[in-house]
């Protein structure tokens, strides 16, 4: 059983963001050669420099759009020439849009005067954006980068879902549905590739306290949780947020031969959130 990841080549989309930059660092710490893809080329070029100087392992940052096949094919040419053939793909680019988010959690009679705050105010443009980024933004990089793995009859793909794929969170209808589609696609592709030596799994992170949501979840002055933050903590059996670094163990497990007979699973890393009924 080969559990040594060193010198493997991993492509990570959304690597300029909070979660995937932490994933890239943890892979580099294991000696993995990392190809960092993001629409924000400046962020991934800087991250690649930092990784090379910190971990002494080759890393390349490439500006690429996960919704554009030519852009991904161009990135693949660069990656193949600088790092070699691809062993792992982490589909991390994703996110929500305010255009597909309702203002109210549950519709009440009092909302009949202001339907824009409810389901009826959400915009198709928002649904298109969220489904494109999360679903097609996983599909397309897989079409481009999995070819190397199929050629070698060896490889592992990890999609980034969310615990709201199992049970939707209030307000974010499109994001929840798009992540549910990721789970379904993960199972579909796992079966499709099962005789080709390529495994396909997903991680479903729970609530992580990051720079982006800190202002929503904690009071800036007191450091105490906001009402939404309190609700989250109350519904997380471990009674705390996770950190991007806490996804590392599950990621390494899914990429390595420790999970050689595991394909088509979505692993929650959520402090028990998805297991808890609230009672
Ligand atoms: P983030 O916004 O910090 O990172 C997302 C990255 O994707 C950004 O760097 C962005 O530039 C990049 N990106 C956006 N559109 C792109 C495109 N078209 N092509 C290429 N790159 C593009 O988000 P994050 O919190 O690090 O989330 C990473 C993943 O984890 C996402 O799939 C997200 O849905 C999922 N997730 C996050 C949380 C959380 O609490 N933060 C929880 C569950 C799941």
mmCIF file of C-alpha atoms and ligand atoms in Angstrom:
data_model
loop_
_atom_site.group_PDB
_atom_site.id
_atom_site.type_symbol
_atom_site.label_atom_id
_atom_site.label_comp_id
_atom_site.label_asym_id
_atom_site.label_seq_id
_atom_site.Cartn_x
_atom_site.Cartn_y
_atom_site.Cartn_z
ATOM 1 C CA UNK A 1 0.000 0.000 0.000
ATOM 2 C CA UNK A 2 1.524 3.308 -1.074
ATOM 3 C CA UNK A 3 0.646 6.054 1.394
ATOM 4 C CA UNK A 4 3.558 8.241 0.384
ATOM 5 C CA UNK A 5 2.227 11.194 -1.602
ATOM 6 C CA UNK A 6 5.571 12.811 -2.264
ATOM 7 C CA UNK A 7 6.305 13.753 -5.895
ATOM 8 C CA UNK A 8 2.672 13.243 -6.871
ATOM 9 C CA UNK A 9 1.085 16.097 -8.870
ATOM 10 C CA UNK A 10 -2.096 17.663 -7.501
ATOM 11 C CA UNK A 11 -4.261 20.228 -9.287
ATOM 12 C CA UNK A 12 -6.270 22.356 -6.873
ATOM 13 C CA UNK A 13 -8.956 24.692 -8.216
ATOM 14 C CA UNK A 14 -9.994 27.695 -6.123
ATOM 15 C CA UNK A 15 -6.509 27.536 -4.602
ATOM 16 C CA UNK A 16 -6.460 31.294 -4.052
ATOM 17 C CA UNK A 17 -9.271 30.935 -1.485
ATOM 18 C CA UNK A 18 -9.323 30.233 2.223
ATOM 19 C CA UNK A 19 -9.953 26.476 2.228
ATOM 20 C CA UNK A 20 -7.989 25.431 -0.830
ATOM 21 C CA UNK A 21 -4.904 27.480 -0.015
ATOM 22 C CA UNK A 22 -4.782 25.571 3.303
ATOM 23 C CA UNK A 23 -5.241 22.298 1.383
ATOM 24 C CA UNK A 24 -2.396 23.241 -0.967
ATOM 25 C CA UNK A 25 -0.089 23.916 1.977
ATOM 26 C CA UNK A 26 -0.928 20.616 3.633
ATOM 27 C CA UNK A 27 -0.224 18.722 0.403
ATOM 28 C CA UNK A 28 3.047 20.578 -0.135
ATOM 29 C CA UNK A 29 4.029 19.655 3.424
ATOM 30 C CA UNK A 30 3.687 16.005 2.315
ATOM 31 C CA UNK A 31 5.976 16.622 -0.691
ATOM 32 C CA UNK A 32 3.172 16.869 -3.273
ATOM 33 C CA UNK A 33 3.857 19.070 -6.316
ATOM 34 C CA UNK A 34 0.937 21.493 -6.375
ATOM 35 C CA UNK A 35 -0.684 23.207 -9.362
ATOM 36 C CA UNK A 36 -2.710 26.093 -7.973
ATOM 37 C CA UNK A 37 -5.565 27.225 -10.216
ATOM 38 C CA UNK A 38 -7.732 30.249 -9.585
ATOM 39 C CA UNK A 39 -9.410 33.013 -11.558
ATOM 40 C CA UNK A 40 -7.367 35.287 -9.293
ATOM 41 C CA UNK A 41 -3.943 34.671 -10.828
ATOM 42 C CA UNK A 42 -2.171 37.105 -8.502
ATOM 43 C CA UNK A 43 -3.295 35.136 -5.424
ATOM 44 C CA UNK A 44 -2.113 31.758 -6.732
ATOM 45 C CA UNK A 45 1.174 33.054 -8.128
ATOM 46 C CA UNK A 46 1.982 34.502 -4.688
ATOM 47 C CA UNK A 47 0.850 31.306 -2.931
ATOM 48 C CA UNK A 48 3.054 29.179 -5.207
ATOM 49 C CA UNK A 49 6.065 31.345 -4.324
ATOM 50 C CA UNK A 50 5.294 31.058 -0.604
ATOM 51 C CA UNK A 51 4.842 27.288 -0.826
ATOM 52 C CA UNK A 52 8.107 26.795 -2.701
ATOM 53 C CA UNK A 53 10.083 28.807 -0.185
ATOM 54 C CA UNK A 54 8.359 27.260 2.859
ATOM 55 C CA UNK A 55 8.183 23.592 1.840
ATOM 56 C CA UNK A 56 10.974 23.361 -0.759
ATOM 57 C CA UNK A 57 8.703 21.549 -3.200
ATOM 58 C CA UNK A 58 7.752 22.750 -6.665
ATOM 59 C CA UNK A 59 4.465 24.649 -6.972
ATOM 60 C CA UNK A 60 2.968 26.590 -9.852
ATOM 61 C CA UNK A 61 0.191 29.188 -9.752
ATOM 62 C CA UNK A 62 -1.898 29.449 -12.925
ATOM 63 C CA UNK A 63 -4.731 31.886 -13.620
ATOM 64 C CA UNK A 64 -7.628 29.791 -14.989
ATOM 65 C CA UNK A 65 -11.407 29.924 -15.161
ATOM 66 C CA UNK A 66 -13.086 26.654 -14.148
ATOM 67 C CA UNK A 67 -15.979 27.544 -16.476
ATOM 68 C CA UNK A 68 -13.847 27.836 -19.576
ATOM 69 C CA UNK A 69 -12.483 24.667 -21.177
ATOM 70 C CA UNK A 70 -9.828 26.445 -23.285
ATOM 71 C CA UNK A 71 -8.515 28.211 -20.205
ATOM 72 C CA UNK A 72 -8.271 24.859 -18.362
ATOM 73 C CA UNK A 73 -6.607 23.148 -21.309
ATOM 74 C CA UNK A 74 -4.060 25.953 -21.459
ATOM 75 C CA UNK A 75 -3.441 25.507 -17.709
ATOM 76 C CA UNK A 76 -2.992 21.749 -18.227
ATOM 77 C CA UNK A 77 -0.290 22.339 -20.845
ATOM 78 C CA UNK A 78 1.619 24.526 -18.372
ATOM 79 C CA UNK A 79 1.160 22.001 -15.545
ATOM 80 C CA UNK A 80 2.214 19.006 -17.658
ATOM 81 C CA UNK A 81 5.347 20.784 -18.836
ATOM 82 C CA UNK A 82 6.355 22.124 -15.392
ATOM 83 C CA UNK A 83 5.160 19.404 -12.992
ATOM 84 C CA UNK A 84 4.361 16.333 -15.104
ATOM 85 C CA UNK A 85 1.208 14.286 -15.489
ATOM 86 C CA UNK A 86 -1.648 14.887 -13.019
ATOM 87 C CA UNK A 87 -2.296 12.358 -10.203
ATOM 88 C CA UNK A 88 -4.877 14.196 -8.097
ATOM 89 C CA UNK A 89 -7.591 16.782 -8.681
ATOM 90 C CA UNK A 90 -9.255 18.788 -5.927
ATOM 91 C CA UNK A 91 -12.293 20.655 -7.189
ATOM 92 C CA UNK A 92 -12.418 23.498 -4.686
ATOM 93 C CA UNK A 93 -13.657 26.534 -6.636
ATOM 94 C CA UNK A 94 -17.185 27.294 -5.475
ATOM 95 C CA UNK A 95 -19.354 29.777 -3.664
ATOM 96 C CA UNK A 96 -22.726 31.464 -3.284
ATOM 97 C CA UNK A 97 -24.387 34.565 -4.786
ATOM 98 C CA UNK A 98 -26.613 37.108 -3.004
ATOM 99 C CA UNK A 99 -28.845 37.041 -6.112
ATOM 100 C CA UNK A 100 -29.892 33.489 -5.226
ATOM 101 C CA UNK A 101 -30.330 34.124 -1.492
ATOM 102 C CA UNK A 102 -33.655 35.003 0.152
ATOM 103 C CA UNK A 103 -33.656 37.736 2.801
ATOM 104 C CA UNK A 104 -36.053 35.904 5.110
ATOM 105 C CA UNK A 105 -35.568 32.395 6.478
ATOM 106 C CA UNK A 106 -39.241 31.373 6.418
ATOM 107 C CA UNK A 107 -42.043 33.106 4.511
ATOM 108 C CA UNK A 108 -44.783 34.565 6.704
ATOM 109 C CA UNK A 109 -48.110 36.299 5.961
ATOM 110 C CA UNK A 110 -46.386 39.619 6.719
ATOM 111 C CA UNK A 111 -44.060 39.018 3.746
ATOM 112 C CA UNK A 112 -46.970 39.022 1.266
ATOM 113 C CA UNK A 113 -46.496 42.785 0.944
ATOM 114 C CA UNK A 114 -42.821 42.398 0.118
ATOM 115 C CA UNK A 115 -42.316 39.292 -1.981
ATOM 116 C CA UNK A 116 -38.828 40.401 -3.034
ATOM 117 C CA UNK A 117 -37.540 39.352 0.391
ATOM 118 C CA UNK A 118 -38.740 35.769 -0.141
ATOM 119 C CA UNK A 119 -38.236 32.911 -2.590
ATOM 120 C CA UNK A 120 -40.059 35.016 -5.218
ATOM 121 C CA UNK A 121 -37.343 37.706 -5.157
ATOM 122 C CA UNK A 122 -34.490 35.365 -6.060
ATOM 123 C CA UNK A 123 -33.020 35.884 -9.521
ATOM 124 C CA UNK A 124 -32.466 33.277 -12.225
ATOM 125 C CA UNK A 125 -29.152 34.988 -12.905
ATOM 126 C CA UNK A 126 -28.117 34.083 -9.350
ATOM 127 C CA UNK A 127 -29.165 30.443 -9.804
ATOM 128 C CA UNK A 128 -27.236 30.286 -13.086
ATOM 129 C CA UNK A 129 -24.107 31.709 -11.440
ATOM 130 C CA UNK A 130 -24.222 29.376 -8.447
ATOM 131 C CA UNK A 131 -25.017 26.234 -10.435
ATOM 132 C CA UNK A 132 -22.354 27.097 -12.999
ATOM 133 C CA UNK A 133 -19.593 27.781 -10.494
ATOM 134 C CA UNK A 134 -20.263 24.878 -8.137
ATOM 135 C CA UNK A 135 -21.500 22.189 -10.514
ATOM 136 C CA UNK A 136 -20.095 22.926 -13.965
ATOM 137 C CA UNK A 137 -16.978 24.327 -12.252
ATOM 138 C CA UNK A 138 -16.400 20.802 -10.922
ATOM 139 C CA UNK A 139 -17.469 18.988 -14.090
ATOM 140 C CA UNK A 140 -15.249 20.852 -16.551
ATOM 141 C CA UNK A 141 -11.896 20.640 -14.675
ATOM 142 C CA UNK A 142 -12.605 16.930 -14.186
ATOM 143 C CA UNK A 143 -13.080 16.501 -17.945
ATOM 144 C CA UNK A 144 -9.779 18.231 -18.588
ATOM 145 C CA UNK A 145 -7.513 16.874 -15.812
ATOM 146 C CA UNK A 146 -8.847 13.330 -15.287
ATOM 147 C CA UNK A 147 -7.519 12.345 -18.735
ATOM 148 C CA UNK A 148 -4.000 12.007 -17.272
ATOM 149 C CA UNK A 149 -5.323 9.706 -14.521
ATOM 150 C CA UNK A 150 -7.280 7.566 -16.969
ATOM 151 C CA UNK A 151 -4.132 7.206 -19.114
ATOM 152 C CA UNK A 152 -2.185 5.924 -16.060
ATOM 153 C CA UNK A 153 -5.134 3.934 -14.642
ATOM 154 C CA UNK A 154 -4.431 5.632 -11.339
ATOM 155 C CA UNK A 155 -5.649 8.750 -9.602
ATOM 156 C CA UNK A 156 -7.938 10.333 -7.067
ATOM 157 C CA UNK A 157 -10.446 13.159 -7.382
ATOM 158 C CA UNK A 158 -11.815 15.013 -4.361
ATOM 159 C CA UNK A 159 -14.764 17.364 -4.805
ATOM 160 C CA UNK A 160 -15.585 20.031 -2.246
ATOM 161 C CA UNK A 161 -19.218 19.811 -1.214
ATOM 162 C CA UNK A 162 -20.790 21.243 1.940
ATOM 163 C CA UNK A 163 -22.829 19.904 4.847
ATOM 164 C CA UNK A 164 -25.765 21.881 3.460
ATOM 165 C CA UNK A 165 -25.849 19.339 0.620
ATOM 166 C CA UNK A 166 -27.493 16.879 3.029
ATOM 167 C CA UNK A 167 -29.879 19.339 4.673
ATOM 168 C CA UNK A 168 -30.309 22.776 3.074
ATOM 169 C CA UNK A 169 -29.539 25.830 5.166
ATOM 170 C CA UNK A 170 -32.177 28.572 5.230
ATOM 171 C CA UNK A 171 -31.926 31.382 2.650
ATOM 172 C CA UNK A 172 -29.280 29.832 0.354
ATOM 173 C CA UNK A 173 -31.471 27.747 -1.946
ATOM 174 C CA UNK A 174 -29.237 27.644 -5.004
ATOM 175 C CA UNK A 175 -26.004 26.943 -3.121
ATOM 176 C CA UNK A 176 -27.577 24.073 -1.166
ATOM 177 C CA UNK A 177 -29.040 22.498 -4.313
ATOM 178 C CA UNK A 178 -25.794 22.935 -6.276
ATOM 179 C CA UNK A 179 -23.797 21.194 -3.526
ATOM 180 C CA UNK A 180 -26.389 18.379 -3.456
ATOM 181 C CA UNK A 181 -25.708 18.020 -7.195
ATOM 182 C CA UNK A 182 -21.992 17.677 -6.385
ATOM 183 C CA UNK A 183 -22.728 14.720 -4.087
ATOM 184 C CA UNK A 184 -24.820 13.037 -6.761
ATOM 185 C CA UNK A 185 -22.177 13.651 -9.435
ATOM 186 C CA UNK A 186 -19.454 12.323 -7.107
ATOM 187 C CA UNK A 187 -21.323 9.017 -6.848
ATOM 188 C CA UNK A 188 -22.071 8.933 -10.572
ATOM 189 C CA UNK A 189 -18.467 9.525 -11.605
ATOM 190 C CA UNK A 190 -17.124 7.102 -8.974
ATOM 191 C CA UNK A 191 -19.127 4.328 -10.616
ATOM 192 C CA UNK A 192 -18.221 5.481 -14.120
ATOM 193 C CA UNK A 193 -14.458 5.450 -13.373
ATOM 194 C CA UNK A 194 -14.457 2.470 -10.997
ATOM 195 C CA UNK A 195 -12.816 0.080 -13.474
ATOM 196 C CA UNK A 196 -10.274 2.670 -14.625
ATOM 197 C CA UNK A 197 -8.277 2.970 -11.365
ATOM 198 C CA UNK A 198 -9.578 6.464 -10.615
ATOM 199 C CA UNK A 199 -11.452 7.075 -7.354
ATOM 200 C CA UNK A 200 -13.894 9.959 -6.865
ATOM 201 C CA UNK A 201 -14.964 11.195 -3.426
ATOM 202 C CA UNK A 202 -15.974 14.432 -1.734
ATOM 203 C CA UNK A 203 -15.493 16.340 1.498
ATOM 204 C CA UNK A 204 -18.445 18.202 3.009
ATOM 205 C CA UNK A 205 -17.045 20.906 5.292
ATOM 206 C CA UNK A 206 -19.222 22.282 8.053
ATOM 207 C CA UNK A 207 -18.994 25.810 9.397
ATOM 208 C CA UNK A 208 -15.494 27.170 9.349
ATOM 209 C CA UNK A 209 -14.708 30.545 10.847
ATOM 210 C CA UNK A 210 -12.817 32.334 8.094
ATOM 211 C CA UNK A 211 -11.931 35.948 7.367
ATOM 212 C CA UNK A 212 -14.875 36.115 4.979
ATOM 213 C CA UNK A 213 -17.611 35.161 7.430
ATOM 214 C CA UNK A 214 -16.044 36.279 10.707
ATOM 215 C CA UNK A 215 -17.999 39.580 10.608
ATOM 216 C CA UNK A 216 -21.292 37.665 10.184
ATOM 217 C CA UNK A 217 -20.617 35.168 12.919
ATOM 218 C CA UNK A 218 -18.783 37.117 15.626
ATOM 219 C CA UNK A 219 -19.344 40.576 17.086
ATOM 220 C CA UNK A 220 -16.325 42.691 16.133
ATOM 221 C CA UNK A 221 -16.190 44.551 19.450
ATOM 222 C CA UNK A 222 -16.939 41.834 21.980
ATOM 223 C CA UNK A 223 -15.765 38.775 20.045
ATOM 224 C CA UNK A 224 -19.038 37.087 21.115
ATOM 225 C CA UNK A 225 -21.054 35.090 18.536
ATOM 226 C CA UNK A 226 -23.788 36.976 16.602
ATOM 227 C CA UNK A 227 -27.371 35.527 16.739
ATOM 228 C CA UNK A 228 -26.659 33.474 13.549
ATOM 229 C CA UNK A 229 -23.308 32.430 15.010
ATOM 230 C CA UNK A 230 -25.027 31.311 18.251
ATOM 231 C CA UNK A 231 -27.516 29.254 16.250
ATOM 232 C CA UNK A 232 -24.682 27.522 14.384
ATOM 233 C CA UNK A 233 -22.723 26.725 17.544
ATOM 234 C CA UNK A 234 -25.912 25.468 19.252
ATOM 235 C CA UNK A 235 -26.498 23.061 16.342
ATOM 236 C CA UNK A 236 -22.892 21.852 16.181
ATOM 237 C CA UNK A 237 -22.442 19.074 18.769
ATOM 238 C CA UNK A 238 -18.752 19.975 19.220
ATOM 239 C CA UNK A 239 -19.907 23.542 20.009
ATOM 240 C CA UNK A 240 -17.283 25.302 17.917
ATOM 241 C CA UNK A 241 -16.328 26.223 14.361
ATOM 242 C CA UNK A 242 -13.845 24.200 12.364
ATOM 243 C CA UNK A 243 -10.653 25.481 10.773
ATOM 244 C CA UNK A 244 -9.481 24.951 7.168
ATOM 245 C CA UNK A 245 -6.551 22.938 8.590
ATOM 246 C CA UNK A 246 -9.002 20.418 10.056
ATOM 247 C CA UNK A 247 -9.946 19.276 6.533
ATOM 248 C CA UNK A 248 -6.371 18.116 5.987
ATOM 249 C CA UNK A 249 -6.627 14.602 7.489
ATOM 250 C CA UNK A 250 -9.695 13.700 5.436
ATOM 251 C CA UNK A 251 -8.116 15.094 2.268
ATOM 252 C CA UNK A 252 -4.917 13.073 2.734
ATOM 253 C CA UNK A 253 -6.946 9.957 3.511
ATOM 254 C CA UNK A 254 -9.036 10.334 0.349
ATOM 255 C CA UNK A 255 -6.039 10.993 -1.897
ATOM 256 C CA UNK A 256 -3.791 8.242 -0.561
ATOM 257 C CA UNK A 257 -4.018 4.457 -0.673
ATOM 258 C CA UNK A 258 -5.326 4.497 2.901
ATOM 259 C CA UNK A 259 -8.689 4.804 1.128
ATOM 260 C CA UNK A 260 -7.831 2.433 -1.756
ATOM 261 C CA UNK A 261 -11.241 0.679 -1.594
ATOM 262 C CA UNK A 262 -13.234 3.889 -1.008
ATOM 263 C CA UNK A 263 -15.000 5.582 -3.899
ATOM 264 C CA UNK A 264 -18.253 7.516 -4.207
ATOM 265 C CA UNK A 265 -18.403 8.760 -0.604
ATOM 266 C CA UNK A 266 -19.000 12.258 0.744
ATOM 267 C CA UNK A 267 -17.357 12.702 4.145
ATOM 268 C CA UNK A 268 -18.720 15.393 6.455
ATOM 269 C CA UNK A 269 -16.084 17.295 8.414
ATOM 270 C CA UNK A 270 -18.483 19.345 10.457
ATOM 271 C CA UNK A 271 -18.163 18.765 14.206
ATOM 272 C CA UNK A 272 -21.292 16.593 14.067
ATOM 273 C CA UNK A 273 -23.583 19.255 12.516
ATOM 274 C CA UNK A 274 -25.084 16.934 9.878
ATOM 275 C CA UNK A 275 -25.644 14.146 12.419
ATOM 276 C CA UNK A 276 -27.583 16.297 14.896
ATOM 277 C CA UNK A 277 -31.353 16.699 14.768
ATOM 278 C CA UNK A 278 -31.284 19.616 17.206
ATOM 279 C CA UNK A 279 -32.938 17.545 19.971
HETATM 280 P P1 LIG B 1 -13.170 31.290 -1.150
HETATM 281 O O1 LIG B 1 -14.116 32.294 -1.721
HETATM 282 O O2 LIG B 1 -12.168 31.734 -0.140
HETATM 283 O O3 LIG B 1 -12.404 30.552 -2.334
HETATM 284 C C1 LIG B 1 -12.977 30.274 -3.563
HETATM 285 C C2 LIG B 1 -11.933 30.549 -4.623
HETATM 286 O O4 LIG B 1 -12.495 30.179 -5.888
HETATM 287 C C3 LIG B 1 -11.535 32.023 -4.723
HETATM 288 O O5 LIG B 1 -10.131 32.163 -4.627
HETATM 289 C C4 LIG B 1 -12.047 32.446 -6.098
HETATM 290 O O6 LIG B 1 -11.219 33.413 -6.749
HETATM 291 C C5 LIG B 1 -12.046 31.129 -6.845
HETATM 292 N N1 LIG B 1 -12.949 31.160 -7.994
HETATM 293 C C6 LIG B 1 -14.182 31.714 -8.070
HETATM 294 N N2 LIG B 1 -14.681 31.590 -9.301
HETATM 295 C C7 LIG B 1 -13.742 30.933 -10.041
HETATM 296 C C8 LIG B 1 -13.669 30.507 -11.387
HETATM 297 N N3 LIG B 1 -14.682 30.725 -12.253
HETATM 298 N N4 LIG B 1 -12.558 29.869 -11.812
HETATM 299 C C9 LIG B 1 -11.525 29.642 -10.964
HETATM 300 N N5 LIG B 1 -11.534 30.025 -9.667
HETATM 301 C C10 LIG B 1 -12.633 30.660 -9.212
HETATM 302 O O7 LIG B 1 -14.086 30.128 -0.586
HETATM 303 P P2 LIG B 1 -13.765 29.014 0.492
HETATM 304 O O8 LIG B 1 -14.531 29.348 1.723
HETATM 305 O O9 LIG B 1 -12.313 28.749 0.599
HETATM 306 O O10 LIG B 1 -14.507 27.781 -0.183
HETATM 307 C C11 LIG B 1 -13.826 26.799 -0.963
HETATM 308 C C12 LIG B 1 -14.812 25.686 -1.261
HETATM 309 O O11 LIG B 1 -15.345 25.169 -0.039
HETATM 310 C C13 LIG B 1 -16.027 26.151 -2.064
HETATM 311 O O12 LIG B 1 -16.401 25.120 -2.951
HETATM 312 C C14 LIG B 1 -17.085 26.344 -1.005
HETATM 313 O O13 LIG B 1 -18.373 26.223 -1.552
HETATM 314 C C15 LIG B 1 -16.756 25.208 -0.051
HETATM 315 N N6 LIG B 1 -17.222 25.345 1.334
HETATM 316 C C16 LIG B 1 -16.850 26.390 2.105
HETATM 317 C C17 LIG B 1 -17.266 26.449 3.448
HETATM 318 C C18 LIG B 1 -16.849 27.569 4.383
HETATM 319 O O14 LIG B 1 -17.297 27.598 5.543
HETATM 320 N N7 LIG B 1 -15.998 28.494 3.947
HETATM 321 C C19 LIG B 1 -18.081 25.450 3.977
HETATM 322 C C20 LIG B 1 -18.456 24.402 3.132
HETATM 323 C C21 LIG B 1 -18.012 24.349 1.828
#
